[in-house]
Coordinates of N, CA and C and ligand atoms in Angstrom, one line a residue:
M1 N 11.2 12.7 26.4 CA 10.6 12.2 25.1 C 10.4 13.2 23.9
K2 N 10.1 14.3 24.4 CA 9.6 15.6 23.6 C 11.0 15.8 22.9
E3 N 12.0 16.2 23.9 CA 13.5 16.8 23.6 C 13.8 15.7 22.8
Y4 N 13.6 14.4 22.6 CA 14.3 13.5 21.8 C 13.6 13.4 20.4
L5 N 12.1 13.7 20.5 CA 11.3 13.7 19.2 C 11.7 14.8 18.6
N6 N 11.9 16.3 19.0 CA 12.0 17.3 18.2 C 13.3 17.5 17.9
K7 N 14.3 16.8 18.4 CA 15.9 16.6 17.7 C 15.8 15.9 16.2
L8 N 14.6 15.1 16.2 CA 15.2 14.1 14.9 C 14.3 15.1 13.6
R9 N 15.0 15.5 13.1 CA 14.8 16.5 12.0 C 15.9 16.3 10.8
K10 N 15.1 15.7 9.6 CA 15.7 15.3 8.4 C 15.5 16.1 7.0
D11 N 16.2 16.5 6.6 CA 16.0 17.6 5.2 C 16.2 16.4 4.2
Y12 N 15.5 17.0 3.2 CA 15.4 15.9 2.2 C 16.0 16.5 0.8
S13 N 17.0 15.8 0.2 CA 18.0 16.5 -1.0 C 18.1 15.7 -2.1
M14 N 17.3 14.7 -2.2 CA 17.8 13.4 -3.1 C 17.5 14.2 -4.3
M15 N 16.4 14.2 -4.6 CA 15.7 14.3 -5.7 C 14.5 15.5 -6.1
A16 N 14.3 15.3 -7.3 CA 13.1 16.5 -7.3 C 12.1 15.8 -8.2
L17 N 10.7 16.2 -8.2 CA 9.8 16.0 -9.3 C 9.0 16.9 -9.7
N18 N 9.0 16.8 -11.0 CA 8.5 18.0 -12.1 C 7.5 17.5 -12.8
E19 N 6.4 18.4 -13.2 CA 5.4 17.9 -14.1 C 5.9 17.1 -15.2
A20 N 6.9 17.8 -15.6 CA 7.6 17.4 -17.1 C 7.8 16.4 -17.3
D21 N 8.3 15.6 -15.8 CA 9.0 14.6 -16.0 C 8.3 13.2 -15.5
V22 N 6.8 13.4 -15.3 CA 6.2 12.4 -14.5 C 5.4 11.5 -16.2
D23 N 5.0 10.3 -16.0 CA 4.7 9.8 -17.3 C 2.9 10.4 -16.9
K24 N 1.8 10.5 -18.2 CA 0.7 10.6 -18.0 C -0.1 10.1 -17.4
N25 N 0.4 8.8 -17.2 CA -0.7 7.8 -16.7 C -0.2 7.3 -15.5
P26 N -0.6 7.4 -14.2 CA -0.2 7.2 -12.9 C 0.4 6.0 -12.3
I27 N -0.6 4.8 -13.4 CA 0.1 3.3 -13.2 C 1.3 3.3 -13.7
V28 N 1.9 3.9 -14.9 CA 3.1 3.7 -15.3 C 4.2 4.5 -14.3
Q29 N 3.9 5.7 -13.9 CA 4.7 6.4 -13.1 C 4.8 5.7 -11.7
F30 N 3.8 5.3 -11.2 CA 3.8 3.9 -9.8 C 4.8 3.0 -10.2
E31 N 4.8 2.4 -11.4 CA 5.6 1.4 -11.7 C 6.9 1.7 -11.7
N32 N 7.4 3.0 -12.3 CA 8.7 3.4 -12.7 C 9.1 3.7 -11.0
W33 N 8.4 4.1 -10.1 CA 8.7 4.6 -8.8 C 9.0 3.2 -8.3
M34 N 8.3 2.2 -8.3 CA 8.4 0.9 -7.7 C 9.7 0.4 -8.0
I35 N 10.0 0.6 -9.4 CA 11.0 -0.1 -9.8 C 12.3 1.0 -9.1
D36 N 12.3 2.1 -9.1 CA 13.5 2.7 -8.4 C 13.4 2.3 -6.9
A37 N 12.3 2.1 -6.2 CA 12.2 1.5 -5.0 C 12.9 0.0 -4.7
V38 N 12.7 -0.5 -5.5 CA 13.5 -1.8 -5.8 C 15.0 -2.0 -6.0
N39 N 15.4 -1.0 -6.9 CA 16.7 -0.8 -7.1 C 17.8 -0.4 -5.9
A40 N 16.7 0.4 -5.2 CA 17.7 1.3 -4.2 C 17.6 0.4 -3.0
E41 N 17.0 -1.0 -3.0 CA 16.7 -2.0 -2.0 C 16.2 -1.5 -1.0
V42 N 14.9 -0.7 -0.9 CA 14.3 -0.2 0.2 C 13.8 -1.5 0.7
N43 N 13.7 -1.5 2.1 CA 13.2 -2.8 2.7 C 11.7 -2.8 2.3
E44 N 11.3 -3.8 1.8 CA 9.8 -4.3 1.8 C 9.4 -3.1 1.1
P45 N 9.7 -3.0 -0.3 CA 8.9 -2.0 -0.9 C 7.5 -1.9 -1.2
N46 N 6.9 -3.4 -1.5 CA 5.7 -3.7 -1.9 C 4.9 -3.4 -0.3
A47 N 5.2 -3.2 0.5 CA 4.5 -2.9 1.9 C 3.8 -1.6 1.9
M48 N 2.6 -1.8 1.8 CA 1.7 -0.6 1.8 C 0.4 -0.6 3.0
V49 N 0.4 0.6 3.6 CA -0.5 0.9 4.4 C -1.8 1.0 3.8
L50 N -2.7 0.0 4.5 CA -4.2 -0.1 3.6 C -5.1 0.6 4.9
S51 N -6.0 1.6 4.7 CA -6.9 2.3 5.6 C -8.2 1.9 5.0
T52 N -9.1 1.6 5.8 CA -10.5 1.2 5.8 C -11.3 1.9 6.7
A53 N -12.5 1.9 6.3 CA -13.4 2.6 7.3 C -14.5 1.9 7.7
D54 N -14.8 1.5 9.3 CA -15.8 0.8 9.3 C -17.5 1.5 9.3
K55 N -18.4 0.9 9.6 CA -19.7 1.5 9.3 C -20.0 3.0 10.3
N56 N -19.2 3.0 11.5 CA -19.4 4.2 12.4 C -18.5 5.3 11.5
G57 N -17.9 5.0 10.6 CA -16.7 6.0 10.1 C -15.5 6.0 10.6
H58 N -15.2 5.3 11.6 CA -13.8 4.9 12.0 C -12.9 4.5 11.3
P59 N -11.6 5.1 11.0 CA -10.6 4.3 10.2 C -9.8 3.7 10.7
H60 N -9.4 2.4 10.1 CA -8.6 1.4 10.7 C -7.4 1.3 9.5
S61 N -6.1 1.2 9.9 CA -4.9 1.4 9.4 C -4.3 -0.2 9.5
R62 N -3.5 -0.9 8.3 CA -2.8 -1.5 8.6 C -1.7 -1.9 7.2
I63 N -0.7 -2.5 7.5 CA 0.2 -3.0 6.3 C -0.6 -4.2 5.8
V64 N -0.3 -4.1 4.5 CA -0.6 -5.3 3.9 C 0.6 -5.2 2.3
L65 N 0.8 -6.2 1.7 CA 1.7 -6.5 0.6 C 1.0 -6.2 -0.8
L66 N 1.6 -5.3 -1.4 CA 1.2 -5.2 -3.3 C 1.6 -6.4 -3.6
R67 N 0.8 -7.3 -4.4 CA 1.1 -8.3 -5.0 C 1.1 -8.6 -6.6
N68 N 0.6 -7.6 -7.2 CA 0.1 -7.3 -8.8 C -0.4 -6.0 -8.9
I69 N -0.1 -5.7 -10.1 CA -0.6 -4.1 -10.7 C -1.2 -4.8 -12.0
Q70 N -2.5 -4.4 -12.2 CA -3.0 -4.9 -13.3 C -3.9 -3.6 -14.1
A71 N -4.1 -4.0 -15.2 CA -5.2 -2.6 -15.9 C -6.1 -2.1 -14.9
H72 N -6.8 -3.4 -14.3 CA -8.1 -3.1 -13.6 C -7.8 -2.8 -11.7
G73 N -6.6 -2.7 -11.7 CA -6.1 -2.2 -10.2 C -4.9 -2.8 -9.7
F74 N -4.9 -2.6 -8.6 CA -3.9 -2.8 -7.4 C -4.3 -4.1 -6.8
I75 N -3.4 -5.1 -6.6 CA -3.9 -6.3 -6.1 C -3.4 -6.8 -4.7
F76 N -3.9 -6.9 -3.6 CA -3.5 -7.6 -2.5 C -4.4 -8.9 -1.6
Y77 N -4.0 -9.6 -1.4 CA -4.7 -10.8 -0.6 C -4.7 -10.6 0.9
T78 N -5.7 -11.1 1.3 CA -6.0 -11.2 2.9 C -7.4 -12.4 3.1
N79 N -7.6 -12.2 4.5 CA -9.0 -13.1 5.1 C -10.2 -12.3 4.7
Y80 N -11.1 -12.8 3.9 CA -12.2 -12.0 3.8 C -13.3 -11.9 4.8
E81 N -13.1 -12.8 6.1 CA -13.4 -12.5 7.2 C -12.8 -11.3 8.6
S82 N -11.5 -11.3 7.9 CA -10.9 -10.5 8.8 C -11.8 -9.1 9.1
S83 N -11.1 -8.4 10.3 CA -11.7 -6.9 10.4 C -11.7 -6.0 9.0
K84 N -10.7 -6.1 8.2 CA -10.9 -5.7 7.1 C -11.4 -6.2 5.9
G85 N -11.8 -7.4 5.9 CA -12.6 -7.8 5.1 C -14.0 -7.4 5.4
V86 N -14.2 -7.4 6.7 CA -15.9 -7.2 7.2 C -15.9 -5.6 6.6
E87 N -15.0 -4.8 7.0 CA -15.1 -3.4 6.6 C -15.1 -3.0 5.0
L88 N -14.4 -3.7 4.7 CA -14.7 -3.8 2.9 C -15.7 -3.9 2.3
A89 N -16.4 -4.9 2.8 CA -17.9 -5.4 2.4 C -18.7 -4.4 2.5
Q90 N -18.7 -3.6 3.9 CA -19.5 -2.5 4.3 C -19.2 -1.2 3.2
Q91 N -17.9 -0.8 3.0 CA -17.5 0.5 2.5 C -16.2 -0.1 1.5
P92 N -16.5 0.1 0.4 CA -15.2 -0.4 -0.3 C -14.0 0.8 -0.5
M93 N -14.5 2.1 -0.2 CA -13.3 2.9 -0.4 C -12.0 3.0 0.3
I94 N -11.0 2.9 -0.3 CA -9.8 2.6 0.6 C -9.0 4.0 0.3
S95 N -7.9 4.0 1.0 CA -6.8 4.7 0.9 C -5.5 3.9 1.1
I96 N -4.3 4.1 0.5 CA -3.2 3.2 0.6 C -2.0 4.3 0.3
N97 N -1.1 3.9 1.3 CA 0.1 4.5 1.6 C 1.4 3.8 1.5
F98 N 2.3 4.2 0.5 CA 3.6 3.5 0.5 C 4.9 5.0 1.1
F99 N 5.6 4.5 2.0 CA 6.5 5.5 2.3 C 7.8 4.6 2.3
W100 N 8.5 5.1 1.3 CA 10.0 4.6 0.7 C 11.1 5.7 1.5
A101 N 11.1 5.4 2.8 CA 12.2 6.5 3.5 C 13.5 6.8 2.7
D102 N 14.4 5.4 2.3 CA 15.4 5.6 1.7 C 15.6 6.6 0.5
I103 N 14.4 6.6 -0.3 CA 14.6 7.5 -1.4 C 13.7 8.9 -1.4
E104 N 13.2 8.9 0.0 CA 12.6 10.1 0.2 C 11.1 10.4 -0.4
R105 N 10.5 9.2 -0.8 CA 9.4 9.3 -1.4 C 7.9 8.8 -0.6
Q106 N 6.8 9.3 -1.1 CA 5.7 8.8 -0.3 C 4.6 8.9 -1.7
V107 N 3.9 7.5 -1.9 CA 2.7 7.5 -2.7 C 1.4 7.4 -2.1
R108 N 0.3 8.4 -2.3 CA -0.8 8.0 -1.8 C -1.8 7.6 -2.9
I109 N -2.4 6.6 -2.5 CA -3.6 6.2 -3.6 C -4.9 6.0 -3.1
E110 N -6.0 6.6 -3.5 CA -7.3 6.6 -3.1 C -8.1 5.6 -4.0
G111 N -9.0 4.7 -3.5 CA -9.8 4.2 -5.0 C -10.9 3.1 -4.3
K112 N -11.3 2.1 -5.4 CA -12.4 1.6 -4.8 C -11.9 -0.2 -4.8
T113 N -12.3 -0.9 -3.7 CA -12.1 -2.1 -4.0 C -13.1 -2.8 -4.5
E114 N -12.7 -4.1 -5.2 CA -13.8 -5.3 -5.2 C -12.9 -6.4 -5.3
K115 N -13.8 -7.6 -5.0 CA -13.0 -8.8 -4.8 C -12.8 -9.5 -6.2
L116 N -11.4 -10.1 -5.9 CA -10.6 -10.5 -7.3 C -11.5 -11.7 -7.6
H117 N -11.7 -12.4 -8.8 CA -12.2 -13.4 -9.4 C -11.6 -14.4 -8.9
L118 N -12.4 -15.5 -8.2 CA -11.9 -16.9 -7.2 C -10.5 -17.4 -8.3
L119 N -10.6 -17.6 -9.5 CA -9.9 -18.5 -10.0 C -8.6 -17.4 -10.0
E120 N -8.0 -16.1 -10.0 CA -7.3 -15.4 -9.7 C -6.7 -15.8 -8.6
S121 N -7.2 -15.6 -7.4 CA -7.0 -15.9 -5.9 C -6.4 -17.1 -5.8
S122 N -7.2 -18.0 -6.6 CA -6.5 -19.7 -6.5 C -5.2 -19.5 -6.8
E123 N -4.8 -18.9 -8.2 CA -3.9 -19.1 -9.2 C -2.7 -18.9 -8.2
Y124 N -2.9 -17.6 -7.4 CA -2.0 -16.7 -6.5 C -1.6 -17.7 -5.3
Y125 N -2.9 -18.3 -4.7 CA -2.7 -19.2 -3.7 C -1.9 -20.4 -3.7
K126 N -1.8 -20.7 -5.0 CA -0.9 -21.9 -5.4 C 0.4 -21.6 -5.3
S127 N 0.9 -20.2 -5.7 CA 2.1 -20.2 -5.6 C 2.8 -19.6 -4.2
R128 N 2.0 -19.9 -3.0 CA 2.6 -19.6 -1.9 C 3.2 -20.5 -1.1
P129 N 4.0 -20.3 -0.5 CA 4.9 -21.5 0.2 C 3.5 -22.3 1.3
R130 N 3.9 -24.0 1.3 CA 2.9 -24.5 1.6 C 2.5 -24.0 3.3
E131 N 3.5 -23.9 3.9 CA 3.4 -23.4 5.2 C 2.5 -22.0 5.5
N132 N 2.4 -21.1 4.4 CA 1.6 -19.9 4.4 C 0.2 -20.3 4.1
Q133 N 0.1 -21.4 3.3 CA -1.0 -21.7 2.8 C -1.8 -22.3 3.8
L134 N -1.2 -23.1 4.7 CA -1.8 -23.8 5.9 C -2.4 -22.6 7.2
S135 N -1.5 -21.6 7.0 CA -1.6 -20.4 8.3 C -3.0 -20.2 7.5
A136 N -3.1 -19.8 6.6 CA -4.6 -18.9 5.7 C -5.4 -20.0 6.4
W137 N -5.6 -21.2 6.5 CA -6.6 -22.5 6.9 C -6.3 -21.9 8.4
A138 N -5.5 -21.9 9.3 CA -5.5 -22.3 10.6 C -5.7 -20.9 11.2
S139 N -5.6 -19.9 10.7 CA -5.6 -18.5 11.3 C -6.9 -17.7 11.3
P140 N -7.9 -17.8 12.3 CA -9.0 -16.8 12.1 C -8.5 -15.4 12.5
Q141 N -8.4 -14.7 11.3 CA -7.7 -13.7 11.2 C -8.5 -12.5 11.8
S142 N -7.9 -11.8 13.0 CA -8.6 -10.8 13.6 C -9.3 -11.1 14.8
K143 N -9.6 -12.1 15.1 CA -10.7 -12.8 15.9 C -9.6 -13.1 17.5
V144 N -9.9 -12.7 18.6 CA -9.4 -13.0 19.7 C -8.9 -14.5 19.9
I145 N -7.9 -14.7 20.1 CA -7.5 -16.1 20.5 C -7.0 -16.3 21.9
G146 N -6.7 -17.3 22.5 CA -6.5 -17.8 23.8 C -5.1 -17.5 24.1
S147 N -4.2 -18.1 23.0 CA -2.5 -18.2 23.4 C -2.3 -18.3 22.2
R148 N -0.7 -18.3 22.1 CA 0.1 -18.5 21.0 C 0.1 -20.1 21.0
T149 N -0.3 -21.0 22.0 CA -0.2 -22.5 21.8 C -1.4 -22.9 21.0
E150 N -2.5 -22.3 21.2 CA -3.9 -22.5 20.6 C -3.5 -22.2 18.9
L151 N -3.2 -21.0 18.7 CA -2.7 -20.8 17.5 C -1.8 -22.0 16.9
E152 N -0.9 -22.3 17.3 CA 0.1 -23.5 17.0 C -0.5 -24.6 16.7
Q153 N -1.2 -25.0 17.5 CA -2.4 -26.1 17.6 C -3.1 -26.2 16.8
L154 N -4.0 -25.0 16.2 CA -4.6 -24.7 14.8 C -3.8 -24.9 13.6
W155 N -2.8 -24.8 13.5 CA -1.9 -24.6 12.5 C -1.3 -26.5 12.2
K156 N -1.3 -27.1 13.3 CA -1.0 -28.5 13.5 C -2.1 -29.4 12.8
E157 N -3.4 -28.7 13.3 CA -4.6 -29.3 12.9 C -4.8 -29.6 11.3
A158 N -4.5 -28.3 10.7 CA -4.6 -27.9 9.5 C -3.7 -28.8 8.5
E159 N -2.7 -28.7 9.3 CA -1.0 -29.9 8.6 C -1.7 -30.9 8.6
K160 N -2.4 -31.5 9.9 CA -2.7 -32.9 9.6 C -4.0 -32.8 8.5
K161 N -4.9 -32.2 8.4 CA -5.9 -32.4 7.5 C -5.3 -32.4 6.3
W162 N -4.5 -31.6 5.8 CA -4.1 -31.7 4.2 C -2.7 -32.6 4.2
K163 N -2.6 -33.1 5.0 CA -1.1 -34.0 4.9 C -1.1 -35.0 3.7
N164 N -2.4 -35.8 3.4 CA -2.3 -36.5 2.2 C -2.5 -36.0 0.8
E165 N -2.5 -34.6 0.9 CA -3.1 -33.7 -0.3 C -1.4 -33.4 -0.9
V166 N -1.6 -33.4 -2.3 CA -0.5 -32.7 -2.9 C -0.5 -31.3 -2.9
E167 N -1.9 -30.9 -3.0 CA -1.9 -29.5 -3.2 C -3.1 -28.9 -1.9
V168 N -2.5 -28.0 -1.5 CA -3.4 -27.2 -0.2 C -4.6 -26.4 -0.9
E169 N -6.0 -26.9 -0.7 CA -7.0 -25.9 -1.7 C -6.9 -24.5 -0.8
R170 N -7.3 -23.7 -1.7 CA -7.2 -22.5 -1.2 C -9.1 -22.1 -0.2
P171 N -8.8 -21.5 0.9 CA -9.7 -21.4 1.6 C -10.9 -20.7 1.2
P172 N -12.1 -20.8 1.2 CA -13.1 -20.0 0.4 C -13.4 -18.5 1.2
F173 N -12.5 -18.4 2.2 CA -12.7 -16.8 3.0 C -11.3 -16.3 3.1
W174 N -10.5 -17.1 1.6 CA -9.5 -16.2 2.0 C -8.9 -15.8 0.3
G175 N -8.5 -14.6 0.0 CA -8.4 -14.4 -1.4 C -8.1 -12.9 -1.8
G176 N -8.1 -12.3 -3.0 CA -7.7 -11.3 -3.0 C -8.7 -10.1 -3.5
Y177 N -8.1 -8.8 -3.5 CA -9.1 -7.5 -3.7 C -8.3 -6.7 -4.7
S178 N -8.8 -6.4 -5.6 CA -8.4 -5.4 -6.7 C -8.9 -3.8 -6.0
V179 N -8.0 -3.3 -6.4 CA -8.5 -1.5 -5.9 C -8.2 -0.7 -7.2
K180 N -9.2 0.0 -7.6 CA -9.3 0.6 -8.7 C -8.9 2.2 -8.2
P181 N -7.9 2.7 -8.8 CA -7.4 4.1 -8.4 C -8.4 5.3 -8.8
H182 N -8.9 6.1 -8.1 CA -9.2 7.7 -8.7 C -8.4 8.7 -8.2
M183 N -7.4 8.6 -7.6 CA -6.3 9.3 -7.0 C -5.0 8.9 -6.5
F184 N -4.1 9.3 -7.1 CA -2.9 9.3 -7.0 C -1.9 10.4 -6.7
E185 N -1.0 10.3 -5.5 CA -0.3 11.5 -5.1 C 1.4 10.9 -5.2
F186 N 2.1 11.8 -5.9 CA 3.6 11.2 -5.7 C 4.3 12.4 -4.9
W187 N 4.8 12.2 -3.6 CA 5.8 12.9 -3.2 C 7.1 12.9 -3.0
Q188 N 7.9 14.0 -3.2 CA 9.1 13.8 -3.1 C 9.8 14.9 -2.3
G189 N 10.7 14.1 -1.2 CA 10.9 15.4 -0.2 C 12.1 16.2 -1.0
R190 N 12.2 17.4 -0.5 CA 13.0 18.4 -1.0 C 13.3 19.4 0.2
P191 N 14.5 20.1 -0.2 CA 14.9 21.0 1.3 C 14.1 21.9 1.7
G192 N 14.1 22.3 3.0 CA 13.6 23.3 3.4 C 12.0 23.0 3.7
R193 N 11.5 21.8 3.5 CA 10.0 21.5 3.5 C 9.5 22.0 2.5
L194 N 10.2 22.3 0.9 CA 9.3 23.0 0.1 C 9.3 21.6 -0.9
H195 N 8.6 20.5 -0.4 CA 8.6 19.3 -1.1 C 7.8 19.2 -2.5
D196 N 7.7 18.7 -3.5 CA 7.1 18.4 -4.6 C 6.0 17.5 -4.4
R197 N 4.9 17.8 -4.9 CA 3.7 16.9 -4.9 C 2.7 16.9 -6.0
I198 N 2.8 15.6 -6.7 CA 2.1 15.7 -7.9 C 0.7 14.7 -7.9
R199 N -0.1 15.4 -8.2 CA -1.5 14.9 -7.8 C -2.1 14.3 -9.4
Y200 N -2.8 13.2 -9.2 CA -3.5 12.8 -10.4 C -4.7 12.3 -10.0
R201 N -6.0 13.0 -10.5 CA -7.3 12.9 -10.4 C -8.0 12.5 -11.3
L202 N -8.9 11.3 -11.3 CA -9.8 11.2 -12.5 C -11.2 12.1 -12.6
E203 N -10.9 12.8 -13.9 CA -12.1 13.3 -14.2 C -13.0 13.2 -15.3
N204 N -13.7 12.6 -15.6 CA -14.4 12.0 -16.8 C -13.7 11.1 -17.4
E205 N -12.9 10.2 -16.4 CA -12.2 9.2 -17.0 C -10.9 9.6 -17.6
V206 N -10.7 10.9 -17.6 CA -9.3 11.5 -18.0 C -8.1 11.9 -16.5
W207 N -7.2 11.4 -16.7 CA -6.4 11.7 -15.6 C -5.8 13.2 -15.5
V208 N -6.2 14.2 -14.7 CA -5.9 15.4 -14.4 C -4.7 15.4 -13.6
I209 N -3.4 16.4 -14.2 CA -2.4 16.1 -13.4 C -2.2 17.5 -12.7
E210 N -2.0 17.5 -11.3 CA -2.2 19.0 -10.7 C -0.9 19.0 -9.5
R211 N -0.3 20.3 -9.4 CA 0.8 20.3 -8.4 C 0.1 20.7 -6.9
L212 N 0.3 20.1 -5.8 CA -0.2 20.6 -4.5 C 1.1 21.1 -3.7
A213 N 0.5 22.2 -2.9 CA 1.5 22.8 -2.1 C 1.8 21.9 -1.3
P214 N 3.2 22.1 -0.8 CA 3.7 20.9 0.3 C 3.2 21.2 1.6
Ligands
LIG301 C1 5.1 -6.0 6.4 C2 3.7 -6.7 6.7 C3 3.2 -7.2 5.3 C4 1.7 -7.7 5.9 N1 1.4 -8.2 5.1 C5 -0.1 -8.5 4.9 C6 -0.7 -9.2 3.8 O1 -0.7 -9.1 2.5 N2 -2.4 -9.5 4.0 C7 -2.8 -9.6 5.1 O2 -3.7 -10.2 5.5 N3 -2.0 -9.2 6.1 C8 -0.9 -8.7 5.9 N4 0.0 -8.2 7.3 C9 -0.8 -8.0 8.5 C10 -1.8 -6.9 8.6 O3 -1.1 -5.9 9.0 C11 -2.9 -7.2 9.8 O4 -2.1 -7.1 11.1 C12 -3.8 -8.4 9.5 O5 -4.1 -8.3 8.3 C13 -5.1 -8.2 10.1 O6 -5.6 -6.8 10.0 P1 -7.1 -6.3 10.1 O7 -7.6 -7.1 11.6 O8 -7.4 -5.1 10.2 O9 -8.1 -7.4 9.1 C14 1.3 -7.8 6.9 C15 1.7 -6.8 8.1 C16 2.9 -6.5 7.9 C17 3.7 -5.6 8.8

């Protein structure tokens, strides 16, 4: 395996990232890069690694989907009673990572999460396909379950419960979080491992832009 892994060596040469080219506002810069990722047909460009910490300081990472970017933050949706939901209730500071291999880019974001307003969560929930809405009711996310059959049974029970209703209500334990960022890092792969890294950090509510060594 070591020989195999050591042979994997990619040089990055597609693009550069200069201080003069980046937007002063990191959210605009992020949106520009997201548009590039979509245009490049990167697979699931809105998939991001979300890292949380539990009360013992142990980090936990998993993918979630970015669903909106608003003035007050980056929005994702999940089960509030999941492991990540419990961790976020205890420790709202998170980090997010996007890796868009096809365009040799990584974005790191750090910030603080807050639960979204109930009405915003309900509005998004309404836009989801009915079967996904039912899955939110059926799945006790992060809990141990006996089998696949048990999960499918829970889904069928949810389907039965809502079969006479035109709309499936949002479960009270399911909704969104908004991440208010205080740090962004935009990474562009460059030849010979001399990558470009541009960091934005908030100082007295002003974004300070700095280059970091690769
Ligand atoms: C591509 C992809 C997208 C995902 N999107 C979400 C999402 O938007 N929300 C969510 O709760 N879980 C999502 N998941 C599942 C999570 O990675 C994770 O398994 C789940 O949220 C439970 O995490 P937890 O036990 O740490 O709370 C996604 C997984 C993948 C691979």
